[in-house]
Each structure stands twice: as structure tokens, then as C-alpha cells.
Tab-separated table of C-alpha atoms in Angstrom:
chain	number	residue	atom	x	y	z
I	1	UNK	CA	103.518	99.678	189.115
I	2	UNK	CA	103.181	96.116	187.895
I	3	UNK	CA	106.302	94.000	188.375
I	4	UNK	CA	108.051	91.656	185.952
I	5	UNK	CA	110.362	88.777	186.798
I	6	UNK	CA	113.027	87.492	184.436
I	7	UNK	CA	115.936	85.052	184.790
I	8	UNK	CA	119.216	86.862	185.414
I	9	UNK	CA	121.031	85.166	182.549
I	10	UNK	CA	120.661	82.681	179.706
I	11	UNK	CA	122.933	81.106	177.154
I	12	UNK	CA	122.267	80.052	173.603
I	13	UNK	CA	124.240	78.622	170.739
I	14	UNK	CA	124.560	80.684	167.602
I	15	UNK	CA	121.875	80.118	164.974
I	16	UNK	CA	119.594	78.344	167.436
I	17	UNK	CA	116.260	79.724	168.661
I	18	UNK	CA	116.152	81.474	172.021
I	19	UNK	CA	113.122	81.724	174.286
I	20	UNK	CA	113.377	84.480	176.890
I	21	UNK	CA	110.669	84.187	179.555
I	22	UNK	CA	109.005	86.921	181.588
I	23	UNK	CA	106.529	86.534	184.436
I	24	UNK	CA	104.074	89.345	185.170
I	25	UNK	CA	101.440	87.789	187.430
I	26	UNK	CA	100.108	91.200	188.602
I	27	UNK	CA	99.427	92.441	185.076
I	28	UNK	CA	96.197	94.387	184.636
I	29	UNK	CA	93.877	94.334	181.659
I	30	UNK	CA	95.229	97.561	180.202
I	31	UNK	CA	98.935	96.799	180.610
I	32	UNK	CA	100.921	96.412	177.408
I	33	UNK	CA	103.947	94.103	177.391
I	34	UNK	CA	107.045	95.719	175.902
I	35	UNK	CA	110.493	94.258	175.303
I	36	UNK	CA	113.686	96.254	174.974
I	37	UNK	CA	117.269	95.128	174.713
I	38	UNK	CA	120.523	96.823	175.621
I	39	UNK	CA	123.605	95.945	173.625
I	40	UNK	CA	126.975	96.468	175.347
I	41	UNK	CA	127.853	100.161	175.819
I	42	UNK	CA	124.614	101.317	174.187
I	43	UNK	CA	121.240	102.586	175.264
I	44	UNK	CA	118.242	100.251	175.280
I	45	UNK	CA	116.442	99.736	171.992
I	46	UNK	CA	112.866	98.714	171.294
I	47	UNK	CA	112.294	95.096	170.250
I	48	UNK	CA	108.573	94.363	170.255
I	49	UNK	CA	105.351	94.853	172.193
I	50	UNK	CA	101.881	93.324	172.488
I	51	UNK	CA	98.658	93.278	174.479
I	52	UNK	CA	96.930	89.904	174.111
I	53	UNK	CA	97.787	88.329	170.770
I	54	UNK	CA	101.133	86.974	169.686
I	55	UNK	CA	103.180	89.437	167.654
I	56	UNK	CA	105.906	89.098	165.044
I	57	UNK	CA	108.315	91.627	163.603
I	58	UNK	CA	111.648	91.509	161.823
I	59	UNK	CA	113.564	91.319	165.084
I	60	UNK	CA	111.610	88.784	167.124
I	61	UNK	CA	108.305	87.202	168.065
I	62	UNK	CA	106.330	87.735	171.247
I	63	UNK	CA	104.221	84.901	172.628
I	64	UNK	CA	101.722	85.954	175.293
I	65	UNK	CA	100.087	83.401	177.587
I	66	UNK	CA	96.316	83.162	177.453
I	67	UNK	CA	95.983	84.509	181.020
I	68	UNK	CA	98.625	87.179	180.196
I	69	UNK	CA	100.571	86.397	183.351
I	70	UNK	CA	103.628	85.491	181.366
I	71	UNK	CA	105.185	86.124	177.984
I	72	UNK	CA	108.122	84.850	175.974
I	73	UNK	CA	110.374	86.730	173.600
I	74	UNK	CA	111.535	84.464	170.800
I	75	UNK	CA	114.651	85.091	168.756
I	76	UNK	CA	114.357	82.645	165.904
I	77	UNK	CA	118.058	82.330	165.083
I	78	UNK	CA	120.394	83.859	167.626
I	79	UNK	CA	123.485	85.614	166.319
I	80	UNK	CA	126.478	86.943	168.205
I	81	UNK	CA	125.029	90.430	167.745
I	82	UNK	CA	121.991	89.411	169.794
I	83	UNK	CA	124.114	89.174	172.947
I	84	UNK	CA	122.512	91.817	175.170
I	85	UNK	CA	120.389	92.415	178.253
I	86	UNK	CA	116.714	91.912	177.437
I	87	UNK	CA	114.116	93.819	179.456
I	88	UNK	CA	110.456	92.927	179.774
I	89	UNK	CA	108.359	95.952	180.788
I	90	UNK	CA	104.682	96.547	181.481
I	91	UNK	CA	103.224	99.842	180.276
I	92	UNK	CA	99.955	101.037	181.772
I	93	UNK	CA	98.003	103.856	180.165
I	94	UNK	CA	96.616	105.630	183.197
I	95	UNK	CA	97.525	109.234	183.816
I	96	UNK	CA	101.231	109.723	183.389
I	97	UNK	CA	102.664	106.378	182.418
I	98	UNK	CA	106.295	105.546	182.662
I	99	UNK	CA	108.595	102.747	181.625
I	100	UNK	CA	109.819	100.765	184.636
I	101	UNK	CA	112.812	98.614	183.729
I	102	UNK	CA	113.535	95.501	185.791
I	103	UNK	CA	116.899	93.785	186.036
I	104	UNK	CA	116.508	92.037	182.687
I	105	UNK	CA	118.028	88.825	181.307
I	106	UNK	CA	121.611	88.853	180.096
I	107	UNK	CA	121.758	86.691	176.979
I	108	UNK	CA	125.063	85.133	176.052
I	109	UNK	CA	125.366	83.695	172.538
I	110	UNK	CA	128.010	81.038	172.020
I	111	UNK	CA	129.779	80.702	168.678
T	1	UNK	CA	121.792	111.241	161.626
T	2	UNK	CA	121.680	110.185	165.257
T	3	UNK	CA	118.093	110.269	166.523
T	4	UNK	CA	118.915	110.967	170.185
T	5	UNK	CA	122.354	112.368	170.858
T	6	UNK	CA	123.890	113.224	174.188
T	7	UNK	CA	127.163	114.867	175.098
T	8	UNK	CA	129.617	114.259	176.494
T	9	UNK	CA	129.995	110.492	176.213
T	10	UNK	CA	132.407	110.396	179.154
T	11	UNK	CA	132.603	112.819	182.051
T	12	UNK	CA	135.202	112.526	184.810
T	13	UNK	CA	135.085	115.107	187.572
T	14	UNK	CA	135.849	115.780	191.213
T	15	UNK	CA	133.396	115.654	194.080
T	16	UNK	CA	131.689	118.973	194.707
T	17	UNK	CA	131.873	120.158	191.090
T	18	UNK	CA	128.892	121.184	188.958
T	19	UNK	CA	128.441	119.567	185.560
T	20	UNK	CA	125.915	119.393	182.735
T	21	UNK	CA	124.925	116.719	180.235
T	22	UNK	CA	123.196	117.782	177.037
T	23	UNK	CA	120.615	115.857	175.040
T	24	UNK	CA	119.015	116.548	171.690
T	25	UNK	CA	116.531	114.572	169.629
T	26	UNK	CA	115.692	115.095	165.969
T	27	UNK	CA	112.668	112.788	165.876
T	28	UNK	CA	110.072	115.477	166.455
T	29	UNK	CA	108.994	113.794	169.680
T	30	UNK	CA	107.057	115.623	172.367
T	31	UNK	CA	108.447	113.786	175.392
T	32	UNK	CA	111.977	113.401	176.688
T	33	UNK	CA	113.406	111.510	179.644
T	34	UNK	CA	116.486	111.075	181.762
T	35	UNK	CA	117.350	107.626	183.090
T	36	UNK	CA	120.148	106.613	185.430
T	37	UNK	CA	121.863	103.233	185.185
T	38	UNK	CA	123.886	102.285	188.236
T	39	UNK	CA	126.775	99.869	188.569
T	40	UNK	CA	124.374	96.934	188.891
T	41	UNK	CA	122.902	97.920	185.500
T	42	UNK	CA	119.542	98.838	187.011
T	43	UNK	CA	117.808	101.477	184.827
T	44	UNK	CA	115.766	103.999	186.799
T	45	UNK	CA	113.736	106.892	185.456
T	46	UNK	CA	114.655	110.306	186.846
T	47	UNK	CA	112.659	112.889	184.915
T	48	UNK	CA	110.258	113.217	182.055
T	49	UNK	CA	109.335	116.363	180.127
T	50	UNK	CA	106.446	116.766	177.715
T	51	UNK	CA	106.590	119.846	175.492
T	52	UNK	CA	109.047	121.529	177.859
T	53	UNK	CA	106.935	120.810	180.937
T	54	UNK	CA	108.032	118.506	183.749
T	55	UNK	CA	105.650	115.565	184.095
T	56	UNK	CA	107.678	112.994	186.041
T	57	UNK	CA	110.121	113.674	188.863
T	58	UNK	CA	111.111	110.459	190.582
T	59	UNK	CA	112.327	111.634	193.976
T	60	UNK	CA	115.623	112.811	192.599
T	61	UNK	CA	117.800	115.037	194.863
T	62	UNK	CA	117.458	118.778	194.281
T	63	UNK	CA	121.067	118.812	193.097
T	64	UNK	CA	119.744	117.435	189.803
T	65	UNK	CA	117.965	120.038	187.700
T	66	UNK	CA	116.674	119.256	184.230
T	67	UNK	CA	116.211	122.084	181.763
T	68	UNK	CA	114.230	121.916	178.549
T	69	UNK	CA	114.778	125.038	176.392
T	70	UNK	CA	112.594	123.534	173.656
T	71	UNK	CA	110.977	120.181	173.055
T	72	UNK	CA	113.992	118.886	171.129
T	73	UNK	CA	116.407	119.438	174.007
T	74	UNK	CA	116.571	118.213	177.589
T	75	UNK	CA	119.716	118.998	179.519
T	76	UNK	CA	120.657	117.679	182.946
T	77	UNK	CA	122.587	119.882	185.349
T	78	UNK	CA	124.068	118.367	188.488
T	79	UNK	CA	125.298	120.514	191.368
T	80	UNK	CA	127.743	119.501	194.088
T	81	UNK	CA	128.540	116.117	192.598
T	82	UNK	CA	128.843	113.182	194.984
T	83	UNK	CA	130.534	109.802	194.630
T	84	UNK	CA	127.132	108.107	194.443
T	85	UNK	CA	126.271	110.087	191.328
T	86	UNK	CA	128.711	107.950	189.342
T	87	UNK	CA	126.604	106.082	186.812
T	88	UNK	CA	125.623	106.035	183.164
T	89	UNK	CA	122.946	108.588	182.335
T	90	UNK	CA	120.670	107.952	179.370
T	91	UNK	CA	118.495	110.440	177.586
T	92	UNK	CA	115.438	109.127	175.736
T	93	UNK	CA	112.474	110.446	173.787
T	94	UNK	CA	109.037	109.259	172.701
T	95	UNK	CA	105.786	110.607	171.404
T	96	UNK	CA	103.279	112.043	173.885
T	97	UNK	CA	102.640	109.863	176.946
T	98	UNK	CA	99.527	107.757	176.907
T	99	UNK	CA	100.320	106.311	173.517
T	100	UNK	CA	101.455	102.810	174.412
T	101	UNK	CA	102.131	102.026	170.774
T	102	UNK	CA	104.974	104.524	170.880
T	103	UNK	CA	108.514	103.472	171.557
T	104	UNK	CA	111.304	104.928	173.623
T	105	UNK	CA	114.409	105.963	171.686
T	106	UNK	CA	117.564	106.143	173.781
T	107	UNK	CA	120.825	107.978	173.380
T	108	UNK	CA	124.090	106.112	173.756
T	109	UNK	CA	124.640	107.278	177.316
T	110	UNK	CA	127.001	109.498	179.303
T	111	UNK	CA	129.310	107.710	181.705
T	112	UNK	CA	129.823	109.977	184.704
T	113	UNK	CA	132.676	109.199	187.072
T	114	UNK	CA	132.959	111.260	190.252
T	115	UNK	CA	136.342	111.008	191.949
């Protein structure tokens, strides 16, 4: 299973943009990049995913490097409710795929 | 309506007891999962069922036995509980595996404390 590496923690001021990095140097051509986040005392929730092109949705944007060995989740204006652990996951469609969660990045948002 | 619901939310029990955690999803998904989150917050997959059939079993001790009476339910029974079983257990569901566009939907977790 391909591995992802994320910083353990990051801090951001409220209403400022946040860039959460993820390294996945062993990514294969068919691996999709997914992001989930886990709010305190809740289960993880889907944020965004992509393959090669940058992606935007109402929650965030995903910027994928040209060589796909890294990606960045962008929260355009952090709010206190965005304080969570953010997981970057690679999903490979080959046989029985499974979501492998790493240790994630704990984002702290300062008021 | 809660999409993925699990009960109980908290479970405190003695070592050696047998306990069950129930999970139900109303999303019409074909696949359900059990994940374990330990004290270091590391999320690890335990089991996955697709249409009531076991498709992933991640080297979990035999004391853990999942049961899927229908595709909307996946219960987790744990025999002879040990201290190391203390963790938060999450149920999740998704559409059929192989569809990378599909998302995982998680329940809110069951915090199991073995004394």
C-alpha cells in the first residue's frame, strides 16, 4: 500500500488560508488522492479527492503536483470549526481496495 | 436522519466479558467497514463486508467476529475482552469497492473501555 507523509500539526489564524501538505512519493498511476478530516469526537468525513488535475468543492481545494508525488489541501478561509485532524489517503483500484489512514495533520485554528 | 449510526456510543466493561457493537446505515450502500482508532488516534481497518460477504479481514484476533445480517447492518461482537481492546471503534459504509469516486461515510464511533 502506498504511503503518505504529513506534518503532525499545523496552526492557522482564523479567516486566513491554510495549506496542508501531503507527500506520496510512491504513488502509482492509478492511485487517487483522497482527503478526509476528523472533527473532535466524531468519525472522519470526506473532504475532497482527485487524480491529476486540481479540484475545487465547497469545502476546499486540492492542488496536485505535476509529478503527483505531493498534494496540498487548501482551506481558503479557516474557521474555528475547521480545527480537526486532516488525513491524506491514496486509494488504488486493484482487486479489493481499502482506505489506509496515516497519522494525519492536526490543524489548530487560532481566534 | 443519521446516515451511519452505531450503538452504544460508550461501552465500559470488565476484562473477559463479551460485548457487541451495532451499526446500521440508511444510505443504500453495498459495503460496510469496521475501523479501530487507538489511543494515538491511528485509524486501522479491521473488516469490510460487501453485500453481507466478508472481503477484508486485517489480521484481527479471532475474538472479534463481525456479523452482517443484511447489507444495511454490520455488527461487531468481541469475546473475552482484553485491556488492549480499549479504543474507539468506527463503523463506515460506501458503495461497492472499486469505485474510487465513492466516499466513506463514518458513524460517530463507540468508545470501548475495558477495565
